[in-house]
Amino acid sequence: MTTTQARAGTLNVGMIGYGFMGAAHSHAWRNAHRFFDLPLTPQLRTLAGRTESAVAEAAERFGFASHTTRWQDVVEDPEIDIIDICTPGDTHYEIAMAALAAGKHVLCEKPLANSVEQSEEMTAAAQRARAQGVRSLCGFSYRRTPALAYARQLISEGAVGEIRQIRAQYLQDWLSDADAPMTWRLDKDLAGSGALGDIGAHIIDLTQWLTGQRIAEVSGTLQTVIPTRPSAGTAQGLGGRGDTSGERHNVTVDDLALFTARFETGILGSFEATRMAQGRKNAMRVEINGSAGSVAFDFERMNELEVYDATAAGGRQGFTRVLTTEPEHPYAANWWPTGHGLGYEHTFTHQIADLVTAIGEGTDPSPSFEEALQVQRVLTAIEASSEHGSSWQSTDPQSPTSQESTR
Ligand code: SOE
């Protein structure tokens, strides 16, 4: 904790970017200290964005005290304690490196960056800054879904026994319409990859976190189903219909990713990340099968965890639907009475609560940049595999089978 924070009991927030993630993070910064006992009270100080009129409107709407069109202003402001990076992946490296060098804590949206090389440099910079009490976190917020945090607790307590198999899907359909407009998420120079890095990164992080095991090698195939998209026109947000009267733009990322992963103990996992799953809106699903049972989760039913106990008396076996709104469930006691569910935005509020607690207590929050770097290594290995006949690729940079992705 710096002297500024200690003196004032506040944490002054500078945010870069004001799209979907800026809105979700701002909601969390505004509410975390009202529902969790935090050592510091976040203050929404400055919002940075490229377009003056738009960032001014967003700063007003989100509750920031001021705004600027230069992110460097926020990083250089001595009154700012933490930089929250809510921009596309092509800017994470430059902003995070400057923020860490300026001694600012950093919250960086996922994926950490658009390449392993950038992620490695960011991780090294975070390690150097850590020695000065600077904390950094990468925004894999789904870990802070009560049902998933509870699943991890059950697995660690041996509820499923020895893990035998892992299966994870992240199914969305907002790009199923061929005339859904071009967006930064479809441009490799900005997003780094498509469904793979945007939503596949979440299930890679989650399965490693839930099991405590790293993915050691992968075999994958990426596919761009719809090669061109119209301009945005009046379309807003995710999906919608673009302006089909004009030119179409080339899509340079995947619409879907299918891959098999071998975890470090040899366990196999099957993975699917797609934006083509008509009817599936945000169906992030994970199932862990073990010798003594299973846990299964679907984000579209985010307040529920399916638990199967294979040791239950014969005739009484079956998946139990656990409503994870009891005080025993992670984070749930801070909200509503049992049965009154939580939403997507609560995962971000939990993330901010844990981050501010770590900063105040002088501990390192998770997922660290090191953990996010591991996800980046898996993403890159999948891209390399898809470019080399879906051959098995190691995620270990020292391994002879790890090949550079040329995508
Ligand atoms: C779009 O796929 C998106 O907004 C992702 O970028 C987020 O990480 C995910 O939480 C919801 O879907």
Coordinates of C-alpha atoms and ligand atoms in Angstrom, one line a residue:
M1 CA 0.0 0.0 0.0
T2 CA 1.5 3.4 -0.9
T3 CA 1.6 6.3 1.5
T4 CA -1.1 8.1 -0.5
Q5 CA -3.5 5.2 -0.1
A6 CA -2.6 4.7 3.6
R7 CA -3.1 8.4 4.4
A8 CA -6.4 8.7 2.7
G9 CA -7.9 5.2 3.0
T10 CA -8.8 5.5 -0.7
L11 CA -7.7 3.8 -3.9
N12 CA -7.8 6.3 -6.8
V13 CA -8.8 4.5 -10.0
G14 CA -7.8 5.4 -13.5
M15 CA -9.6 3.4 -16.2
I16 CA -8.5 3.1 -19.9
G17 CA -11.4 2.2 -22.1
Y18 CA -15.2 2.5 -21.7
G19 CA -16.9 -0.3 -23.7
F20 CA -18.5 -3.4 -22.3
M21 CA -15.6 -4.2 -20.0
G22 CA -15.4 -0.5 -18.9
A23 CA -19.0 -0.6 -18.0
A24 CA -18.7 -3.9 -16.0
H25 CA -15.5 -2.8 -14.2
S26 CA -17.0 0.7 -13.4
H27 CA -20.1 -1.0 -11.9
A28 CA -17.7 -3.1 -9.7
W29 CA -15.5 -0.2 -8.6
R30 CA -18.7 1.7 -7.6
N31 CA -20.2 -1.2 -5.6
A32 CA -17.5 -3.4 -4.2
H33 CA -16.9 -1.4 -0.9
R34 CA -20.7 -1.2 -0.4
F35 CA -21.1 -4.9 -0.1
F36 CA -17.6 -6.1 1.1
D37 CA -15.5 -4.8 4.0
L38 CA -12.5 -3.4 2.1
P39 CA -9.3 -1.8 3.5
L40 CA -9.5 0.9 0.9
T41 CA -12.4 2.8 -0.7
P42 CA -12.2 3.0 -4.5
Q43 CA -12.6 6.4 -6.0
L44 CA -13.4 6.6 -9.7
R45 CA -11.0 9.4 -10.6
T46 CA -10.2 9.5 -14.4
L47 CA -11.5 7.7 -17.5
A48 CA -9.4 7.7 -20.6
G49 CA -10.7 7.1 -24.2
R50 CA -9.8 8.3 -27.7
T51 CA -13.0 10.2 -28.5
E52 CA -13.6 13.3 -26.4
S53 CA -17.4 13.4 -26.7
A54 CA -17.8 9.7 -26.1
V55 CA -15.4 9.4 -23.2
A56 CA -16.9 12.5 -21.6
E57 CA -20.3 11.0 -21.8
A58 CA -19.0 7.6 -20.4
A59 CA -17.2 9.3 -17.5
E60 CA -20.4 11.0 -16.5
R61 CA -22.5 7.9 -16.9
F62 CA -20.0 5.6 -15.0
G63 CA -19.3 8.2 -12.3
F64 CA -15.7 9.2 -12.9
A65 CA -14.6 12.6 -11.6
S66 CA -12.8 13.5 -14.8
H67 CA -11.8 12.2 -18.3
T68 CA -9.1 12.5 -20.8
T69 CA -8.3 11.4 -24.4
R70 CA -4.7 10.4 -23.5
W71 CA -4.2 7.3 -21.4
Q72 CA -0.7 8.6 -20.7
D73 CA -2.3 11.4 -18.6
V74 CA -3.8 8.8 -16.3
V75 CA -0.5 6.8 -15.9
E76 CA 1.4 10.0 -15.3
D77 CA -1.0 11.3 -12.7
P78 CA 0.6 11.0 -9.2
E79 CA -2.8 10.9 -7.6
I80 CA -3.8 7.7 -9.4
D81 CA -3.1 4.5 -7.5
I82 CA -4.3 1.8 -10.0
I83 CA -4.7 1.5 -13.7
D84 CA -7.6 -0.6 -15.0
I85 CA -7.0 -1.6 -18.6
C86 CA -10.4 -2.2 -20.4
T87 CA -9.2 -1.9 -24.0
P88 CA -8.7 -4.4 -26.8
G89 CA -5.6 -6.7 -26.4
D90 CA -3.4 -4.8 -28.8
T91 CA -3.0 -2.0 -26.3
H92 CA -2.5 -4.0 -23.1
Y93 CA 1.2 -4.3 -23.4
E94 CA 2.0 -0.6 -23.9
I95 CA -0.3 0.6 -21.2
A96 CA 0.6 -2.0 -18.6
M97 CA 4.3 -1.6 -19.1
A98 CA 4.0 2.2 -18.6
A99 CA 1.7 1.8 -15.6
L100 CA 4.0 -0.7 -13.8
A101 CA 7.0 1.5 -14.5
A102 CA 5.1 4.3 -12.9
G103 CA 4.5 2.2 -9.8
K104 CA 0.8 1.9 -10.4
H105 CA -1.2 -1.3 -9.5
V106 CA -2.6 -2.8 -12.6
L107 CA -5.8 -4.7 -13.5
C108 CA -5.6 -5.9 -17.1
E109 CA -8.5 -7.4 -19.0
K110 CA -8.0 -10.9 -20.6
P111 CA -6.2 -12.1 -22.5
L112 CA -3.1 -10.5 -21.0
A113 CA -1.8 -9.5 -24.4
N114 CA -1.8 -10.5 -28.1
S115 CA 1.4 -12.6 -27.9
V116 CA 3.5 -14.7 -25.6
E117 CA 6.4 -12.3 -26.1
Q118 CA 4.4 -9.3 -24.8
S119 CA 2.9 -11.4 -22.0
E120 CA 6.4 -12.5 -20.9
E121 CA 7.6 -8.9 -20.7
M122 CA 4.5 -7.8 -18.8
T123 CA 5.0 -10.6 -16.4
A124 CA 8.6 -9.7 -15.8
A125 CA 7.7 -6.1 -15.3
A126 CA 4.9 -7.2 -12.8
Q127 CA 7.5 -9.3 -10.9
R128 CA 9.9 -6.3 -10.7
A129 CA 7.1 -4.0 -9.5
R130 CA 5.9 -6.6 -7.0
A131 CA 9.1 -6.0 -5.1
Q132 CA 7.9 -2.4 -4.6
G133 CA 4.5 -3.5 -3.3
V134 CA 2.8 -3.0 -6.7
R135 CA 0.0 -5.6 -7.3
S136 CA -1.3 -6.8 -10.7
L137 CA -4.2 -9.0 -11.7
C138 CA -5.5 -10.3 -15.0
G139 CA -9.3 -10.2 -15.4
F140 CA -10.4 -13.8 -15.7
S141 CA -13.5 -12.8 -13.7
Y142 CA -15.5 -16.1 -14.1
R143 CA -13.3 -17.6 -11.4
R144 CA -15.3 -15.4 -9.0
T145 CA -18.7 -16.9 -9.9
P146 CA -19.8 -18.4 -6.6
A147 CA -20.7 -21.8 -8.2
L148 CA -17.3 -22.1 -9.9
A149 CA -15.4 -21.0 -6.7
Y150 CA -17.5 -23.6 -4.8
A151 CA -16.7 -26.3 -7.5
R152 CA -13.0 -25.6 -7.0
Q153 CA -13.5 -26.0 -3.2
L154 CA -15.3 -29.4 -3.7
I155 CA -12.6 -30.6 -6.1
S156 CA -9.9 -29.7 -3.7
E157 CA -11.8 -31.5 -0.9
G158 CA -11.8 -34.7 -3.0
A159 CA -15.6 -34.6 -3.8
V160 CA -15.0 -35.9 -7.3
G161 CA -12.1 -38.1 -6.3
E162 CA -9.2 -38.5 -8.8
I163 CA -9.9 -36.4 -11.8
R164 CA -10.3 -38.6 -14.9
Q165 CA -11.5 -36.2 -17.7
I166 CA -12.3 -32.5 -18.3
R167 CA -14.8 -31.0 -20.8
A168 CA -15.3 -27.3 -21.4
Q169 CA -17.3 -25.3 -23.9
Y170 CA -17.9 -21.6 -24.4
L171 CA -20.9 -21.2 -26.7
Q172 CA -22.1 -17.9 -28.0
D173 CA -24.1 -17.0 -31.2
W174 CA -23.7 -13.2 -31.6
L175 CA -21.7 -13.6 -34.8
S176 CA -23.9 -16.3 -36.3
D177 CA -25.6 -13.8 -38.7
A178 CA -23.3 -13.3 -41.7
D179 CA -24.3 -9.7 -41.7
A180 CA -23.3 -9.0 -38.1
P181 CA -20.9 -6.1 -38.5
M182 CA -17.1 -6.0 -38.4
T183 CA -15.8 -5.3 -35.0
W184 CA -12.3 -5.1 -33.3
R185 CA -12.9 -8.7 -32.1
L186 CA -12.7 -9.9 -35.7
D187 CA -9.4 -8.1 -36.5
K188 CA -6.3 -10.1 -35.5
D189 CA -4.2 -6.9 -35.3
L190 CA -6.5 -5.6 -32.5
A191 CA -7.8 -8.8 -30.8
G192 CA -4.9 -11.2 -31.3
S193 CA -7.4 -14.1 -32.1
G194 CA -11.1 -14.6 -32.3
A195 CA -13.3 -16.9 -30.3
L196 CA -10.0 -18.7 -29.2
G197 CA -8.6 -15.8 -27.2
D198 CA -11.8 -13.9 -26.4
I199 CA -13.8 -16.8 -24.9
G200 CA -11.5 -19.8 -25.2
A201 CA -9.1 -18.1 -22.9
H202 CA -11.8 -18.2 -20.1
I203 CA -12.2 -22.0 -20.3
I204 CA -8.5 -22.5 -20.5
D205 CA -7.9 -20.4 -17.3
L206 CA -10.9 -21.9 -15.5
T207 CA -10.0 -25.6 -16.1
Q208 CA -6.4 -25.0 -15.0
W209 CA -7.7 -23.2 -11.9
L210 CA -10.4 -25.6 -11.0
T211 CA -8.0 -28.6 -11.3
G212 CA -4.8 -27.0 -10.1
Q213 CA -3.2 -28.5 -13.2
R214 CA -1.5 -26.8 -16.2
I215 CA -2.2 -27.7 -19.8
A216 CA 1.0 -29.3 -21.1
E217 CA 0.1 -29.8 -24.7
V218 CA -2.7 -29.2 -27.2
S219 CA -4.0 -30.3 -30.5
G220 CA -6.4 -27.9 -32.2
T221 CA -8.2 -26.6 -35.2
L222 CA -9.4 -23.0 -35.8
Q223 CA -12.0 -22.0 -38.4
T224 CA -13.2 -18.8 -39.8
V225 CA -16.7 -19.6 -40.9
I226 CA -17.8 -16.2 -42.2
P227 CA -14.8 -14.6 -44.0
T228 CA -16.1 -11.1 -44.5
R229 CA -18.4 -8.7 -42.6
P230 CA -20.2 -5.5 -43.4
S231 CA -19.3 -2.2 -41.8
A232 CA -21.0 -1.5 -38.4
G233 CA -23.3 1.2 -39.7
T234 CA -25.7 1.9 -36.8
A235 CA -25.2 -1.5 -35.2
Q236 CA -24.2 -1.3 -31.5
G237 CA -22.6 -3.7 -29.0
L238 CA -22.1 -7.4 -29.8
G239 CA -23.8 -8.6 -33.0
G240 CA -26.7 -6.8 -34.6
R241 CA -26.8 -6.2 -38.3
G242 CA -24.3 -4.1 -40.2
D243 CA -24.6 -1.8 -43.2
T244 CA -24.9 -4.3 -46.0
S245 CA -25.1 -1.6 -48.7
G246 CA -21.4 -0.9 -48.4
E247 CA -18.1 -2.8 -48.7
R248 CA -17.4 -5.9 -46.6
H249 CA -14.2 -6.3 -44.6
N250 CA -12.0 -9.4 -44.3
V251 CA -12.2 -11.3 -41.0
T252 CA -8.7 -12.2 -39.9
V253 CA -9.5 -14.4 -36.8
D254 CA -11.3 -17.6 -36.0
D255 CA -15.0 -17.9 -35.5
L256 CA -14.6 -21.2 -33.7
A257 CA -11.8 -23.2 -32.0
L258 CA -11.9 -26.9 -31.2
F259 CA -9.0 -28.4 -29.3
T260 CA -7.9 -31.3 -27.1
A261 CA -5.6 -30.6 -24.2
R262 CA -3.4 -33.0 -22.2
F263 CA -2.9 -31.7 -18.7
E264 CA 0.4 -32.1 -16.8
T265 CA -0.7 -35.3 -15.1
G266 CA -1.9 -36.8 -18.5
I267 CA -5.6 -36.1 -18.0
L268 CA -7.3 -35.2 -21.3
G269 CA -9.7 -32.4 -21.8
S270 CA -12.0 -31.5 -24.7
F271 CA -12.6 -27.9 -25.5
E272 CA -14.9 -25.8 -27.8
A273 CA -15.1 -22.1 -28.1
T274 CA -17.5 -20.7 -30.7
R275 CA -19.6 -17.7 -31.7
M276 CA -21.6 -19.8 -34.1
A277 CA -23.7 -21.8 -31.6
Q278 CA -27.2 -20.4 -32.6
G279 CA -29.3 -20.1 -29.5
R280 CA -26.4 -20.3 -27.0
K281 CA -26.0 -16.7 -25.7
N282 CA -23.2 -17.1 -23.1
A283 CA -23.1 -20.8 -22.4
M284 CA -19.8 -21.3 -20.7
R285 CA -19.8 -24.9 -19.6
V286 CA -17.3 -26.9 -17.6
E287 CA -17.6 -30.5 -16.4
I288 CA -15.0 -32.3 -14.4
N289 CA -15.4 -36.1 -14.2
G290 CA -13.6 -38.0 -11.4
S291 CA -13.4 -41.4 -9.8
A292 CA -15.9 -40.5 -7.1
G293 CA -18.2 -38.2 -9.0
S294 CA -18.6 -35.1 -11.2
V295 CA -19.3 -31.4 -11.1
A296 CA -20.9 -29.6 -14.0
F297 CA -21.6 -25.9 -14.6
D298 CA -23.3 -23.7 -17.3
F299 CA -23.0 -19.9 -17.0
E300 CA -26.5 -19.5 -18.4
R301 CA -27.6 -21.0 -15.1
M302 CA -24.8 -19.3 -13.1
N303 CA -26.4 -19.7 -9.7
E304 CA -26.4 -23.5 -10.0
L305 CA -23.8 -26.2 -9.7
E306 CA -24.6 -29.8 -10.7
V307 CA -22.9 -32.2 -8.4
Y308 CA -22.9 -36.0 -8.9
D309 CA -21.8 -38.2 -6.0
A310 CA -20.9 -41.7 -7.3
T311 CA -20.4 -42.9 -3.7
A312 CA -24.1 -42.3 -2.8
A313 CA -26.2 -45.3 -2.0
G314 CA -27.3 -47.2 -5.0
G315 CA -30.7 -46.0 -6.3
R316 CA -30.0 -42.5 -4.8
Q317 CA -27.4 -41.5 -7.3
G318 CA -28.0 -38.6 -9.7
F319 CA -26.9 -35.1 -10.4
T320 CA -27.9 -32.8 -7.5
R321 CA -28.7 -29.2 -8.5
V322 CA -27.0 -27.0 -5.8
L323 CA -28.3 -23.5 -5.7
T324 CA -25.1 -21.6 -4.8
T325 CA -26.8 -18.8 -2.9
E326 CA -26.3 -20.1 0.6
P327 CA -24.0 -18.3 3.1
E328 CA -21.7 -21.3 2.8
H329 CA -21.0 -20.5 -0.9
P330 CA -18.2 -18.1 -1.8
Y331 CA -19.2 -14.4 -1.9
A332 CA -22.9 -15.3 -1.5
A333 CA -23.2 -14.1 2.1
N334 CA -22.4 -10.6 1.1
W335 CA -25.5 -10.3 -1.1
W336 CA -29.1 -11.4 -0.8
P337 CA -31.1 -14.0 1.1
T338 CA -30.8 -17.6 -0.1
G339 CA -32.4 -18.2 -3.5
H340 CA -32.1 -14.6 -4.7
G341 CA -29.5 -15.1 -7.5
L342 CA -26.5 -13.1 -8.7
G343 CA -25.6 -12.0 -12.1
Y344 CA -22.6 -11.5 -14.5
E345 CA -21.8 -8.2 -13.0
H346 CA -21.2 -9.7 -9.6
T347 CA -18.2 -11.7 -10.8
F348 CA -16.5 -8.3 -11.5
T349 CA -17.5 -6.9 -8.1
H350 CA -16.0 -10.0 -6.4
Q351 CA -12.9 -9.5 -8.6
I352 CA -12.5 -5.9 -7.4
A353 CA -13.2 -6.8 -3.8
D354 CA -10.5 -9.4 -3.8
L355 CA -8.1 -7.1 -5.6
V356 CA -8.6 -4.2 -3.2
T357 CA -8.3 -6.5 -0.3
A358 CA -5.0 -7.8 -1.6
I359 CA -3.7 -4.3 -2.2
G360 CA -4.7 -3.2 1.3
E361 CA -3.2 -6.3 2.9
G362 CA 0.0 -6.2 0.8
T363 CA -0.6 -9.7 -0.8
D364 CA -0.6 -10.8 -4.4
P365 CA -4.0 -11.3 -6.0
S366 CA -4.8 -14.1 -8.5
P367 CA -4.9 -14.6 -11.4
S368 CA -1.5 -13.2 -11.6
F369 CA 0.3 -12.2 -14.8
E370 CA 2.2 -15.4 -14.5
E371 CA -1.1 -17.4 -14.6
A372 CA -2.3 -15.2 -17.5
L373 CA 1.0 -15.9 -19.3
Q374 CA 0.4 -19.6 -19.0
V375 CA -3.0 -19.0 -20.7
Q376 CA -1.3 -17.1 -23.5
R377 CA 1.1 -20.0 -24.0
V378 CA -1.8 -22.4 -24.4
L379 CA -3.5 -20.0 -26.9
T380 CA -0.4 -19.7 -29.0
A381 CA 0.2 -23.5 -28.9
I382 CA -3.4 -24.0 -30.2
E383 CA -2.8 -21.5 -33.0
A384 CA 0.5 -23.3 -33.9
S385 CA -1.3 -26.7 -33.8
S386 CA -4.0 -25.5 -36.2
E387 CA -1.3 -24.2 -38.6
H388 CA 0.6 -27.5 -38.4
G389 CA -2.1 -30.1 -39.2
S390 CA -3.6 -30.1 -35.7
S391 CA -0.4 -31.7 -34.5
W392 CA 0.3 -31.9 -30.8
Q393 CA 2.1 -28.8 -29.6
S394 CA 3.7 -28.3 -26.2
T395 CA 2.9 -25.2 -24.1
D396 CA 6.3 -25.3 -22.6
P397 CA 8.5 -22.8 -24.5
Q398 CA 11.6 -25.0 -23.8
S399 CA 10.0 -28.0 -25.4
P400 CA 11.2 -29.1 -28.9
T401 CA 7.6 -29.6 -30.1
S402 CA 6.5 -26.0 -29.3
Q403 CA 6.4 -24.1 -32.6
E404 CA 5.9 -20.4 -33.2
S405 CA 2.5 -19.4 -34.5
T406 CA 2.7 -17.4 -37.7
R407 CA -0.9 -16.2 -37.6
Ligands
SOE1 C1 -17.6 -11.4 -26.0 O1 -17.3 -12.7 -26.4 C2 -17.5 -11.4 -24.4 O2 -17.8 -10.1 -24.1 C3 -16.1 -11.7 -23.9 O3 -15.2 -10.7 -24.4 C4 -16.1 -11.6 -22.4 O4 -14.8 -12.0 -21.9 C5 -17.1 -12.6 -21.9 O5 -17.2 -12.5 -20.5 C6 -18.5 -12.3 -22.5 O6 -18.4 -12.3 -23.9

